Coordinates of C-alpha atoms in Angstrom, one line a residue:
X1 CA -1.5 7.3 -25.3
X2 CA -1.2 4.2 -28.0
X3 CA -3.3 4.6 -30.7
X4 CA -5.7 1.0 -32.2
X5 CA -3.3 0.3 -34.2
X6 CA -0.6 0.2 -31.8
X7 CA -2.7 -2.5 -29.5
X8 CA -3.5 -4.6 -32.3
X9 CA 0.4 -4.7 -32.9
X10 CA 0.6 -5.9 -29.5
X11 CA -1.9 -8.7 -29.9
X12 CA -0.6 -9.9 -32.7
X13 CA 3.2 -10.0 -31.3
X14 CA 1.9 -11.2 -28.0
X15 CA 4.4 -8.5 -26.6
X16 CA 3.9 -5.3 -24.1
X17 CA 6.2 -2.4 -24.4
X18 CA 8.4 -2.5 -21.5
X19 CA 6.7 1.1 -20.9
X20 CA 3.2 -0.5 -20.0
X21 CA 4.8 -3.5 -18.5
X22 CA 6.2 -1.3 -15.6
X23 CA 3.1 0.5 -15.6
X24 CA 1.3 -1.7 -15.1
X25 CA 3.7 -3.3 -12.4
X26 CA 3.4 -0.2 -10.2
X27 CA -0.6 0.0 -10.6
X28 CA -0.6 -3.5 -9.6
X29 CA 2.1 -2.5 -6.2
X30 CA -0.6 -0.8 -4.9
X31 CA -1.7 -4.2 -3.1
X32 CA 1.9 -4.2 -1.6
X33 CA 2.3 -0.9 -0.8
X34 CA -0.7 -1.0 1.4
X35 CA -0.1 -4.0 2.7
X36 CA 4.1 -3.4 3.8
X37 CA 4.8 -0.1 4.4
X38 CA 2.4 0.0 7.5
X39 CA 3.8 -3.2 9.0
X40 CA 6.7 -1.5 10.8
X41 CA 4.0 -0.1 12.6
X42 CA 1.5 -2.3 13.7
X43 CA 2.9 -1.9 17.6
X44 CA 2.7 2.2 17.5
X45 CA -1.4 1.7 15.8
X46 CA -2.2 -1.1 18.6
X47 CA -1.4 1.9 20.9
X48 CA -2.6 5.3 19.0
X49 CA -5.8 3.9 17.9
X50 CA -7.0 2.1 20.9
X51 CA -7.3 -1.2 20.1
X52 CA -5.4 -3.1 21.8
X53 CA -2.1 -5.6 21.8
X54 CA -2.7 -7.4 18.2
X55 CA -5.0 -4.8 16.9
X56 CA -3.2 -4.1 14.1
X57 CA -4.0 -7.7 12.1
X58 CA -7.7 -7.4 12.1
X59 CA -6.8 -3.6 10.2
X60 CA -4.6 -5.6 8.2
X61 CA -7.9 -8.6 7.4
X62 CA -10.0 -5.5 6.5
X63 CA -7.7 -4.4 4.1
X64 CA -7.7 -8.1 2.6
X65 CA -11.1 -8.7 2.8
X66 CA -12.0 -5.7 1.2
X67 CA -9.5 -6.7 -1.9
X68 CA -11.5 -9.6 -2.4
X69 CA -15.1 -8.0 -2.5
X70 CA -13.6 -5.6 -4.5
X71 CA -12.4 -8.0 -7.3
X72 CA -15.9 -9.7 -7.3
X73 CA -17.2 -6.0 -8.7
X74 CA -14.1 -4.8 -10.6
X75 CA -13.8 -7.8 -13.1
X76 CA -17.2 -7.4 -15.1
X77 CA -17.2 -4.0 -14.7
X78 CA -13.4 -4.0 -16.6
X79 CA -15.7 -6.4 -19.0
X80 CA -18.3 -4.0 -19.5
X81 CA -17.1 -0.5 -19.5
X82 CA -13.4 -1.3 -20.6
X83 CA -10.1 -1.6 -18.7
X84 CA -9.1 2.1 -18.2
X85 CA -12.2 3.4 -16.7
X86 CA -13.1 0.7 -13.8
X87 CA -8.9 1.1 -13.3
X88 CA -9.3 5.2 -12.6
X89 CA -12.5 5.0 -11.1
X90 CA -10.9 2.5 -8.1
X91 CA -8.2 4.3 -8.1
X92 CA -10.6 7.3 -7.0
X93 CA -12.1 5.6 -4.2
X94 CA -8.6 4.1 -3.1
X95 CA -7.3 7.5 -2.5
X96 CA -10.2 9.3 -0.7
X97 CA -10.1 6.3 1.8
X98 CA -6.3 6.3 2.5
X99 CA -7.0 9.7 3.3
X100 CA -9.4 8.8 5.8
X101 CA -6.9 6.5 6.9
X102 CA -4.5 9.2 7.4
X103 CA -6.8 11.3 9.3
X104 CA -8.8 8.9 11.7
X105 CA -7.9 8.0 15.5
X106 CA -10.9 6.0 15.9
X107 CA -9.7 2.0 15.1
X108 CA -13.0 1.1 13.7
X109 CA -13.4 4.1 11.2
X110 CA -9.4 2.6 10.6
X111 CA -10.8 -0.5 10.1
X112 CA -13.6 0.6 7.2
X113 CA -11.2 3.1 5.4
X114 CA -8.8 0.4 5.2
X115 CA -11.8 -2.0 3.6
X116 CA -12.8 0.8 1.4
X117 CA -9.2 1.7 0.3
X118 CA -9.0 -2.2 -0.8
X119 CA -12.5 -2.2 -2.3
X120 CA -11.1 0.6 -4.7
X121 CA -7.4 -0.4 -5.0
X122 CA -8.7 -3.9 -5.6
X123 CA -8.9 -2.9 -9.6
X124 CA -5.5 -2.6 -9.5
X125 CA -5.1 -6.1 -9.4
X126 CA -7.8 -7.1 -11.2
X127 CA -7.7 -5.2 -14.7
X128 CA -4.2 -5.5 -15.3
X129 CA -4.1 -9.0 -15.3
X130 CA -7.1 -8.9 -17.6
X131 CA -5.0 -6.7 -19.8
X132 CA -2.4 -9.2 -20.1
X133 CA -4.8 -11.5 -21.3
X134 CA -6.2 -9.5 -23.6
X135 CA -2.8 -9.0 -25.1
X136 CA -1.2 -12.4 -24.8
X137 CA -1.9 -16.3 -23.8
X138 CA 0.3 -19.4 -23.3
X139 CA 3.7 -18.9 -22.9
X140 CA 3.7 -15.5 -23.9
X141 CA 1.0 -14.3 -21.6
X142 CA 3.2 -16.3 -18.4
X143 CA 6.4 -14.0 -20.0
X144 CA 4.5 -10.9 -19.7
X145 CA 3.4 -11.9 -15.9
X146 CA 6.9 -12.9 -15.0
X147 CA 8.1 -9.3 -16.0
X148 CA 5.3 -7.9 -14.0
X149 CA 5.6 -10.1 -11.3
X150 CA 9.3 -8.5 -11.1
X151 CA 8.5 -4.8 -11.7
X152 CA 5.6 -5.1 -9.0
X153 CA 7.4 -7.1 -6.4
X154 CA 10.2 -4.5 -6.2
X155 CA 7.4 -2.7 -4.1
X156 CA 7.9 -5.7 -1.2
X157 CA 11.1 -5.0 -1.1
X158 CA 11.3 -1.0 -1.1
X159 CA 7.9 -0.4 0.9
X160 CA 8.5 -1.7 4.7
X161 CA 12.1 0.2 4.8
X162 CA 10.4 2.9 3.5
X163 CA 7.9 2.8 6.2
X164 CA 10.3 2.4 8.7
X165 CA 12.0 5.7 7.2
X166 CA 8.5 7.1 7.4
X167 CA 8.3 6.0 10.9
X168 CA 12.0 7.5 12.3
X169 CA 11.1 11.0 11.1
X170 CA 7.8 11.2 11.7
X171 CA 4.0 10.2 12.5
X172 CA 2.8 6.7 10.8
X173 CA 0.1 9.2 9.4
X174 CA 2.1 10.3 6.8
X175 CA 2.3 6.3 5.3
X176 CA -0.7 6.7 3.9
X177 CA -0.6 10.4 2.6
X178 CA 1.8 8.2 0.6
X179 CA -0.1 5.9 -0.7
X180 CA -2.9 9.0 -1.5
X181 CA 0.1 10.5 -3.8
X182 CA 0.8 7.3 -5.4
X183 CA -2.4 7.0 -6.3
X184 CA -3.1 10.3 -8.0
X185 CA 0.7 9.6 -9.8
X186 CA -1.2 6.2 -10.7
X187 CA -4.2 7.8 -12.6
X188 CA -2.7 10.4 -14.1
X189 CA 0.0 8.1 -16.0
X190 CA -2.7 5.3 -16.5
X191 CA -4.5 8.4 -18.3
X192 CA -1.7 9.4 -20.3
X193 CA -0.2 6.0 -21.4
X194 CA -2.5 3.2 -20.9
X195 CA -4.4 2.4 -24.2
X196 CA -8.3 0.8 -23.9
X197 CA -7.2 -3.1 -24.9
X198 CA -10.8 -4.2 -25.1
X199 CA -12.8 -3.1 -28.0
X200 CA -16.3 -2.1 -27.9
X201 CA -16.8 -5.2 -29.7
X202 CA -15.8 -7.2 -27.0
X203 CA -17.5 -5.5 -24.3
X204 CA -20.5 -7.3 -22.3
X205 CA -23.6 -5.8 -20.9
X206 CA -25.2 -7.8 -18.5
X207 CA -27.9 -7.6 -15.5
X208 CA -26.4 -8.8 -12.1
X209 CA -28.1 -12.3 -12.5
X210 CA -26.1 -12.6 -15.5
X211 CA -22.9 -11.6 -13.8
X212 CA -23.7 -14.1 -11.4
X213 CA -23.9 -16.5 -13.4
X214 CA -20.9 -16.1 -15.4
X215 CA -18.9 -16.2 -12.1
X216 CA -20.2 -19.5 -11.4
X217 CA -19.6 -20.9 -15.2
X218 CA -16.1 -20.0 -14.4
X219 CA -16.4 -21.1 -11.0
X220 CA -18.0 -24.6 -12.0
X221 CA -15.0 -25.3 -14.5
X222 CA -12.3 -27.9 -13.1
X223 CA -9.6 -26.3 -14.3
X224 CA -10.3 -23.1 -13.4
X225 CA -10.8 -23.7 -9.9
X226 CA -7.9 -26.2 -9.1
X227 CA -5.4 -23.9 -10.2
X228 CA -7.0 -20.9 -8.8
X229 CA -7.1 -22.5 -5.3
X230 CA -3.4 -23.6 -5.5
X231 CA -2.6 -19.9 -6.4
X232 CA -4.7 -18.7 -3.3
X233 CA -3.2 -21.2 -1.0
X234 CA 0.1 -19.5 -2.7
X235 CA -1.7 -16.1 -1.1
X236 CA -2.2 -17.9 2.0
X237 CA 1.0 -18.6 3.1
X238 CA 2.0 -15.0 2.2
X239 CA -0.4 -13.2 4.0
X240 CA 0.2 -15.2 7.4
X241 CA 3.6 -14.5 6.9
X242 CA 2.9 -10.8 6.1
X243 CA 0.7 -11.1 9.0
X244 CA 2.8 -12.9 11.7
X245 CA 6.1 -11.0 10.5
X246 CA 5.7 -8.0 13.0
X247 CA 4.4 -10.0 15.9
X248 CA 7.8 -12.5 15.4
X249 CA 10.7 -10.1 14.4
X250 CA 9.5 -7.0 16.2
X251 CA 7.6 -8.3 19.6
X252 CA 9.5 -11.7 20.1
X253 CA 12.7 -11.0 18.9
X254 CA 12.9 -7.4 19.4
X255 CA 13.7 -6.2 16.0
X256 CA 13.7 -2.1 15.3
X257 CA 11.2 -1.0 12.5
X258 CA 14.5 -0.7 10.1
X259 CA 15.7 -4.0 11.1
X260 CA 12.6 -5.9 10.4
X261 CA 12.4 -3.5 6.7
X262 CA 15.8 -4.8 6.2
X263 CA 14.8 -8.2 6.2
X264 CA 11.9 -8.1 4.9
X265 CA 13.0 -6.1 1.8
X266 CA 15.8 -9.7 2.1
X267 CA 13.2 -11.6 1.9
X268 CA 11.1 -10.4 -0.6
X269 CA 14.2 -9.9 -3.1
X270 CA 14.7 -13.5 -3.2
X271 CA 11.4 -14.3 -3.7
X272 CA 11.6 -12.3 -6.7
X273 CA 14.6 -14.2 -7.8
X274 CA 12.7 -17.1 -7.7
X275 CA 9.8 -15.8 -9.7
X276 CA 12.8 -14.9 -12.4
X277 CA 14.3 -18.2 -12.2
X278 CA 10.3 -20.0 -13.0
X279 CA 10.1 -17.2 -16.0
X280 CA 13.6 -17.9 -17.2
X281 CA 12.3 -21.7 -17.5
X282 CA 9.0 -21.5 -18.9
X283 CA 10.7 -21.5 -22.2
X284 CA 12.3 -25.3 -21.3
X285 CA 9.9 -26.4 -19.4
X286 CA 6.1 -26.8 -18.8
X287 CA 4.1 -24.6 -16.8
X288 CA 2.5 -27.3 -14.4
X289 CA 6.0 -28.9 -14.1
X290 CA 7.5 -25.6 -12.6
X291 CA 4.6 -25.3 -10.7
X292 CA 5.0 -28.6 -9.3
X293 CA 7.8 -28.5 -8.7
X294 CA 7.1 -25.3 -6.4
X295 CA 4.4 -27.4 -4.6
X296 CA 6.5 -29.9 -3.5
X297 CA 9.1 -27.3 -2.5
X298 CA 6.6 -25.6 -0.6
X299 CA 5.2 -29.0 1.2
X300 CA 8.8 -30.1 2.1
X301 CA 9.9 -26.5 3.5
X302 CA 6.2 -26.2 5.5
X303 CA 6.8 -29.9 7.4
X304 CA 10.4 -29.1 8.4
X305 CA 9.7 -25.7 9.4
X306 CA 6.5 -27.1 11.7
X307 CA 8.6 -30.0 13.1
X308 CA 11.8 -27.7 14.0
X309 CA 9.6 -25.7 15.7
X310 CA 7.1 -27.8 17.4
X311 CA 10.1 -29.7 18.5
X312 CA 12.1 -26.3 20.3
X313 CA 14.6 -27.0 18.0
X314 CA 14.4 -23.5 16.4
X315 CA 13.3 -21.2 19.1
X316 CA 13.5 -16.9 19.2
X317 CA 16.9 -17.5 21.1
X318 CA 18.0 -18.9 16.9
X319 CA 17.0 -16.0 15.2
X320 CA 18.6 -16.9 12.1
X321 CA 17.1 -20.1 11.8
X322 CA 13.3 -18.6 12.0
X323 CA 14.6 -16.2 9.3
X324 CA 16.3 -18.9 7.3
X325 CA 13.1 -21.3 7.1
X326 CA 10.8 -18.2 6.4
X327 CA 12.9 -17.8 3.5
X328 CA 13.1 -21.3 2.7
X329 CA 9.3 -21.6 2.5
X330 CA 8.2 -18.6 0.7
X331 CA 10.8 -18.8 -1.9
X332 CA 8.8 -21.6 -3.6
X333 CA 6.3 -19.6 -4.1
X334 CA 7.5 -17.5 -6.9
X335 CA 7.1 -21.0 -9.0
X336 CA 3.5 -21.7 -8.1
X337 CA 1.5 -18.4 -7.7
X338 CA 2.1 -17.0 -11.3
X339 CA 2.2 -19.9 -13.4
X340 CA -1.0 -21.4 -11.4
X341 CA -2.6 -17.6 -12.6
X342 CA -1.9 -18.4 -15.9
X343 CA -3.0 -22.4 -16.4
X344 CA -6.2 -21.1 -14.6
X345 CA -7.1 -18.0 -17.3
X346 CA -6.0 -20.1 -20.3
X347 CA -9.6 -20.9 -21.5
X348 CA -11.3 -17.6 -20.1
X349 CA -10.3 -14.8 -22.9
X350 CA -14.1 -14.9 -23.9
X351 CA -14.5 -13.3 -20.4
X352 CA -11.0 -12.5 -18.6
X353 CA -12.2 -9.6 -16.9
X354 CA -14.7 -12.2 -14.4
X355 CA -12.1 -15.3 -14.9
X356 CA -9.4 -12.7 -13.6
X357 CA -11.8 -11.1 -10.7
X358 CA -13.1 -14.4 -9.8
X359 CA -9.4 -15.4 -9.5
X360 CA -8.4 -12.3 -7.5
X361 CA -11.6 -13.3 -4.7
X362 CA -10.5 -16.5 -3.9
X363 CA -7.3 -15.1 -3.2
X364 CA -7.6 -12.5 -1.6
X365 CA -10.9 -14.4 0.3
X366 CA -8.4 -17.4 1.1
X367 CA -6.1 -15.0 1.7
X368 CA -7.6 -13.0 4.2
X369 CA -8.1 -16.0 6.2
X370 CA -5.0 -16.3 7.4
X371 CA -4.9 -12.8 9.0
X372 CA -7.6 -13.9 11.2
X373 CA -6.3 -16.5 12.4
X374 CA -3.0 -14.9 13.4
X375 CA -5.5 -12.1 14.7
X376 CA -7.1 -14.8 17.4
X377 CA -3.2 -16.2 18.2
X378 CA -1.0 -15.6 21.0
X379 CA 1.5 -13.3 20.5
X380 CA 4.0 -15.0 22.8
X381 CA 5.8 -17.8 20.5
X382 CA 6.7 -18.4 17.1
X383 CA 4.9 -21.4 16.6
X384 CA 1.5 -20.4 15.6
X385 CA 2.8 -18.3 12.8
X386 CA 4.9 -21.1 11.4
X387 CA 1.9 -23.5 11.6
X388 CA -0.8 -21.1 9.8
X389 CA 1.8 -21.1 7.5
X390 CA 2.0 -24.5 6.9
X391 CA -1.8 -24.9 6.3
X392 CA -0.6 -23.5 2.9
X393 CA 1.0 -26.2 1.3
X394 CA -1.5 -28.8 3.2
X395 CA -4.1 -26.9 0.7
X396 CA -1.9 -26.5 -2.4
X397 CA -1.0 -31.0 -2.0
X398 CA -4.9 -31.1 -1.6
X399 CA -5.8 -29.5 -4.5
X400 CA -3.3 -30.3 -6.9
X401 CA -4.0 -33.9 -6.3
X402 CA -7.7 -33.4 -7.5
X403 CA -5.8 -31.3 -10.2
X404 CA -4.6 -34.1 -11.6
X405 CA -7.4 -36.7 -11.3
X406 CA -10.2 -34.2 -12.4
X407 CA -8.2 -32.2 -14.6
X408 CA -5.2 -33.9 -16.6
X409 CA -5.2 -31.4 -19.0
X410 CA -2.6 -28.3 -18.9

């Protein structure tokens, strides 16, 4: 493990080792492992588990829900007891609840191992983002989350064709025995090369009144909260297409498991590109330009994709055209979600363990939204997908407007 010495070098370089930066990228895939790999199978768990034709999203709303209580608990406990402890100790509780997700054929015990699996995993997202702060700001802290925005989001890519493999050989089970030996590979390399990058020093002790409070001194600041709820309305779009991605490509246009991995994984690599393309111009641009310009992206691909729709124009007989403006819409968000992260931490290193959870919630909270929705909606067109989508950008136009009058400042 890196000695002091070593994470004072890195503070003073503003740099990770590419070791940690991957490290921390696949502790932080957790979140998309748990949220992909399953999706091939959302029509075979509406069947085994009893619950019915659309079942599967409200397993799916658990799991985000219980990310975003989670992250209320695992920031000021990252800020009080250190980064690598809270990190292990949800990793703990992440893997004894996939394992009750593996064993279960009830859909409501489903339903609260799922919660519980996101209550623990939900430190995954939290602390390393509050490590990155710890390490770096500015410019160099949004360098460090583009790289880990790439190392994690290979996970998108690699985890629904690797549920579909799952699925072709065997029970949907053995998904999250998966996930329950990622995890234990998780904490035993976060043990052995993930150094402590907040002193005792730095550490806080406070009641839960005092926690409180701090959440709403970060919550009450402008800044803060304008960015942070662009970045969740970033989230949002996500998760409804996570969400509405089986229901389209596998129910309406009768996609196999592997052929609705294939594009996803698609999908998700040029997202990635994106996200490169916003890190590769950081260094020539501003970091509320790119995201922006991601905004407006966002906004113009959400209007055309609701009119085309609404209007029959693209229909499941044009498969390639719902793919195409999927694509179009959540490529813009690899130049809002990251670089929004980053404006909103700026003036929280005092406390980035709460900025970061606080951060995480809204998301995840906002997030989580969505999957209800597309819960509650008919499975029988494409339209209600494509228009829970669009509430995304409506949100991000919204609050980057008051962005701007309230907040002028980067």
């Amino acid at each position: 493990m890196p000695s002091k010495h070593s994470v004072e070098l890195m503070q003073a370089s503003g740099r990770l080792p590419f070791s940690l930066v991957v490290l921390l990228g696949l502790v932080t895939a957790i979140g998309p492992l748990s949220t992909d790999m399953y999706l091939p199978a959302f029509p075979i768990l509406d069947h085994d588990l009893g619950g019915g034709p659309g079942s599967a999203q409200f397993t799916l709303a658990a799991w985000f829900a219980g990310l975003a209580v989670g992250q209320f608990s695992s920031g000021p406990l990252s800020d009080r007891f250190g980064r690598r402890a809270p990190l292990m100790g949800g990793l703990l509780i992440y893997i004894l609840a996939s394992i009750g997700c593996a064993v279960t054929a009830n859909f409501h015990l489903f339903c609260v191992f799922r919660f519980l699996a996101a209550i623990g995993g939900s430190a995954s997202a939290v602390v390393p983002r509050a490590v990155i702060r710890d390490i770096a700001t500015g410019r160099d802290g949004a360098r460090i989350m583009t790289q880990l925005t790439l190392v994690f989001g290979v996970m998108p890519i690699l985890a629904p064709s690797l549920g579909g493999v799952v699925l072709a050989f065997g029970s949907w089970r053995y998904i999250f025995w998966i996930a329950v030996l990622y995890g234990l590979i998780g904490c035993a390399a976060i043990a052995l090369m993930l150094p402590e990058t907040l002193p005792q020093a730095r550490r806080v002790r406070l009641p839960p009144i005092a926690i409180l409070s701090r959440y709403l001194l970060v919550l009450r600041e402008p800044h803060f909260l304008l960015n942070a709820l662009i970045a969740s309305a970033s989230t949002f779009v996500m998760f409804a297409y996570i969400g509405g991605a089986p229901v389209v490509f596998e129910h309406l246009l009768g996609f196999s498991p592997a052929q609705f991995a294939i594009f996803f994984g698609i999908n998700a690599a040029l997202f990635i590109a994106s996200t490169q393309v916003s890190g590769w111009l950081i260094h020539r641009m501003e970091l509320e330009t790119l995201m922006q310009f991601g905004i407006a992206w966002c906004a113009c691909a959400g209007l055309l994709s609701v009119g085309l729709v609404a209007s029959h124009i693209v229909t499941a007989a044009t498969p390639l055209a719902i793919g195409a403006l999927i694509v179009f819409m959540t490529g813009s968000l690899g130049f809002i979600g990251g670089n929004a992260t980053v404006l909103a931490l700026h003036h929280h290193g005092a406390h980035a363990g709460t900025a970061s959870a606080m951060m995480g919630t809204l998301q995840f909270s906002i997030g989580s939204v969505s999957g209800l929705i597309m819960g509650f909606m008919p499975a029988d067109s494409i339209i209600p997908t494509f228009c829970v989508m669009a509430l995304g950008p409506v949100m991000m136009v919204a609050a980057n407007a008051l962005r701007r009058r309230l907040s002028p400042g980067p």
